[in-house]
């Protein structure tokens, strides 16, 4: 298989689009904006789900499932929420089709019109808070910390595989608390869970921060986010955790009796990550040869390719490879022995490079004689020959080494692309020539933020959690500011 | 907590509805026909998913994800398929809401009407076969064996929690094969996987069989099914596996090049089980005190309730209970130590009985002195006192014993409710007085099947796979028949 992959330098966007399809991760479907997640891509998503789900459970959350549909009237109850989602939602208006009377095919049955339209959930705050009203009466019912794994729909006009699709898969956590502080703590705890997951499993370094008012979730008091940086210098929002204050509790009239017997509105958070993370994973590590997967999420961690002529040689190799496969599996390393005789070794090497398998082993007759095996790393493309007796130990050490290496590489890239700028001219120049995060002073107004966005396409990605207090002047208006914020062009 | 549960004898249907809600499994939502699956119910479903998913993977299947929406034209491509699903589907017609010009609120934006309506998937054969056309060119691409875990929507008019809901969760497998026999083997393999899962994990005995033509899946050549029997004598279809012949391959023009270079249509299967299984689980084992869960699926297998007065006594109990909890967990037994001081032991006993926890341990001061602990089984309600040193070993033996016992109890009930009947009068009498499966001769015609259904509400549940050849006469028409089929009233 020739990879025929456009290079990143040639056309980064085309490289990404091709890679997603050629590495068998996903493809567009016959339904506008909706993707098919292919088995190899889904296997990575399943590993992400498993790791995150474990982290959620360890921090005291339980899973549940709420309806796909949201009555139109629910969506309208929280004013800024409906404002944010009404413009791009799939609306169910009928519940039956019928044969057209003129025989022209199947048509919507106008006699089966819903009394109230249903929206396919773009997010589930409204239906969940309508339910929480029934579940929460007393402080004893709090905190309530639920998560659901679900599909959601936002009718995006311009879509890209994983990064922006009309339907996507995600998890959404929805928690209810007795006090403001407890809800804020929860939102911050989840931000940490997200950052830990993205850094430790995906190998993608992130910056933790707060969104500005205009970038906040529709209905939130405060939106926490993690921001990653792609190889092309554009940022990608990898996860958000919202402190919702009492907005939804008030909209859905969710009150609880305090220990002292007073009736108070409940405090809330919501938080989510989605299949968009797949886009971040792909764009952070991959190269012109294809995907580079972190061992912690790779469906196949080690692939073994035999190099042989004829069935007899293959049998000799099998006698070495089969015990090796068994030993690796006994150490919970996922391994594939590709003994297909329909494809040549070179074809297989290309294929597993394209698919980002972290470690490739190759074994031929010469190796058999020498008692060696060839080991190739996907991240550095380095090859070496090791005694076959020590290969398991080598792989056990190598997998975490690769995990660390790709994280460090991405971390260096991120660090090298955070630039302090002090004038608007410098801002525009660096943005154009170098991209990345630009740390600049901003006067805190929506107007300035909007002006910068209109003129440069850069948005404020976040106000970093650990931002340094520093006296400065807004690069656009010259008004005083006491810390920098991070700007970038973003996915 | 008083359980206040209607008894089965009083009103079986009411008992079920109450139990689902009171045991915290699910409840109705604000959206007609759609349920909320509560954390405790969802934890059971997650265990079902994990066990089934493992079985699918062990039999060579991979997971993927296909779009929620199906263009109307896709649904129409397979004639009997559209006939089966058009009458009860949710139709998306618009992609935007807007503020009404008269200020009356938010309304559908008529300027955002879809060119082609989208159906919320009732099942995914059509969108998947439209995709398979692109994936399958040669015999080398076969077999293709995929599964997806997804939500689907069928606009049922009369709904009941888990048993029949507008939206439900399920898995749907869709496989493509080079030969007819291979596809039939797959459909039969999955039937076996389903039967093994339902019997071994859920403890629910089933009968494997074939559906009659009128009960077949819309678009199938043959539908295999597993049928379970509930305590009220009604049957419940617990899973179906369809041999689809070349129907969908022809409708979506999916051909492959054989080894000999000929172009042939692909052979297909599809198969699914859903959250309906939760209904089967609940109705098979539970009693007037509440749920009875099989240990293999119970979110909490063992609960420990301390009996004490004051914090000092509780501390003494803790010193015994904490190591016990740790030891049970080290053996992969899920255990909950309920040391809430807001509720009395009696309340807790009731609660865990209602929630079907298989084993309850109680430890009080007297036990501390005697070195004993009380063990109560949920299935038999038996209690005994055992030395605390031997309790872990006892529980390790007891969990599989309970699993087996509830299966055997259900199996006995099933066996006692399969009645051979030889006349239509006897059929009606047994159906009315005793229910269960009625094994009777039928002439094989749709007309007779329909007449029986109209007159008695009983349907042919299946022609058992292992049915005995036997000469007889149709109980209704007297025409010759060579085997019996199983009738029952069904959920």
CSV table of N, CA and C in Angstrom, one decimal, chain B residues 17 34 55 77 96-97 149-150 192 218 233 248 297 306 325-326 331 340 367 370 390 436 449 451 455 473 480:
chain,number,residue,atom,x,y,z
B,17,UNK,N,-44.5,-2.0,37.3
B,17,UNK,CA,-44.3,-0.6,37.1
B,17,UNK,C,-43.8,0.1,38.4
B,34,UNK,N,-40.3,8.3,26.4
B,34,UNK,CA,-38.9,8.2,26.6
B,34,UNK,C,-38.6,8.1,28.1
B,55,UNK,N,-18.2,-11.0,24.8
B,55,UNK,CA,-18.6,-12.2,24.0
B,55,UNK,C,-18.5,-11.9,22.5
B,77,UNK,N,-35.5,2.1,0.4
B,77,UNK,CA,-34.9,1.2,-0.6
B,77,UNK,C,-35.2,-0.3,-0.4
B,96,UNK,N,-33.4,24.5,12.5
B,96,UNK,CA,-33.2,25.8,13.3
B,96,UNK,C,-34.5,26.2,13.9
B,97,UNK,N,-34.4,26.8,15.1
B,97,UNK,CA,-35.5,27.5,15.7
B,97,UNK,C,-35.3,29.0,15.6
B,149,UNK,N,-23.2,0.0,19.7
B,149,UNK,CA,-24.0,0.3,20.9
B,149,UNK,C,-24.6,1.6,20.6
B,150,UNK,N,-25.9,1.7,20.6
B,150,UNK,CA,-26.6,2.9,20.2
B,150,UNK,C,-27.9,3.1,20.8
B,192,UNK,N,-26.8,-18.3,19.7
B,192,UNK,CA,-26.1,-19.1,20.8
B,192,UNK,C,-25.5,-18.1,21.8
B,218,UNK,N,-38.6,-6.9,9.6
B,218,UNK,CA,-38.9,-6.3,8.3
B,218,UNK,C,-37.7,-6.3,7.4
B,233,UNK,N,-46.8,-15.8,33.3
B,233,UNK,CA,-47.1,-16.7,32.2
B,233,UNK,C,-47.1,-16.1,30.8
B,248,UNK,N,-30.6,-6.7,1.6
B,248,UNK,CA,-30.0,-5.3,1.7
B,248,UNK,C,-28.9,-5.1,0.7
B,297,UNK,N,-24.7,-9.9,37.7
B,297,UNK,CA,-25.1,-8.6,37.1
B,297,UNK,C,-25.4,-7.6,38.2
B,306,UNK,N,-24.2,-2.3,59.6
B,306,UNK,CA,-23.8,-2.4,61.0
B,306,UNK,C,-25.0,-2.1,62.0
B,325,UNK,N,-14.3,-5.8,54.1
B,325,UNK,CA,-14.6,-5.1,52.8
B,325,UNK,C,-13.4,-5.2,51.9
B,326,UNK,N,-12.2,-4.9,52.5
B,326,UNK,CA,-11.0,-5.0,51.7
B,326,UNK,C,-10.8,-6.4,51.1
B,331,UNK,N,-11.1,-10.0,46.1
B,331,UNK,CA,-11.6,-11.1,45.4
B,331,UNK,C,-12.6,-10.7,44.3
B,340,UNK,N,-24.3,4.8,57.0
B,340,UNK,CA,-25.1,6.0,57.2
B,340,UNK,C,-25.7,6.0,58.6
B,367,UNK,N,-22.7,-10.1,67.9
B,367,UNK,CA,-21.8,-10.8,66.9
B,367,UNK,C,-20.4,-10.6,67.2
B,370,UNK,N,-19.4,-12.9,69.9
B,370,UNK,CA,-19.4,-14.3,69.5
B,370,UNK,C,-18.5,-14.6,68.3
B,390,UNK,N,-14.9,-17.2,58.6
B,390,UNK,CA,-15.2,-18.0,57.4
B,390,UNK,C,-16.2,-17.3,56.4
B,436,UNK,N,-48.4,-19.4,30.0
B,436,UNK,CA,-47.2,-20.1,29.6
B,436,UNK,C,-47.1,-20.4,28.1
B,449,UNK,N,-52.8,-18.4,11.8
B,449,UNK,CA,-52.0,-17.6,12.8
B,449,UNK,C,-52.8,-16.4,13.2
B,451,UNK,N,-56.0,-15.6,12.8
B,451,UNK,CA,-57.3,-15.9,13.5
B,451,UNK,C,-57.0,-16.2,15.0
B,455,UNK,N,-58.5,-14.0,18.1
B,455,UNK,CA,-59.4,-14.6,19.0
B,455,UNK,C,-58.9,-14.8,20.4
B,473,UNK,N,-52.5,-32.7,13.6
B,473,UNK,CA,-53.4,-31.9,12.8
B,473,UNK,C,-53.5,-30.5,13.4
B,480,UNK,N,-53.1,-31.2,8.1
B,480,UNK,CA,-51.9,-31.9,8.6
B,480,UNK,C,-50.7,-31.0,9.0
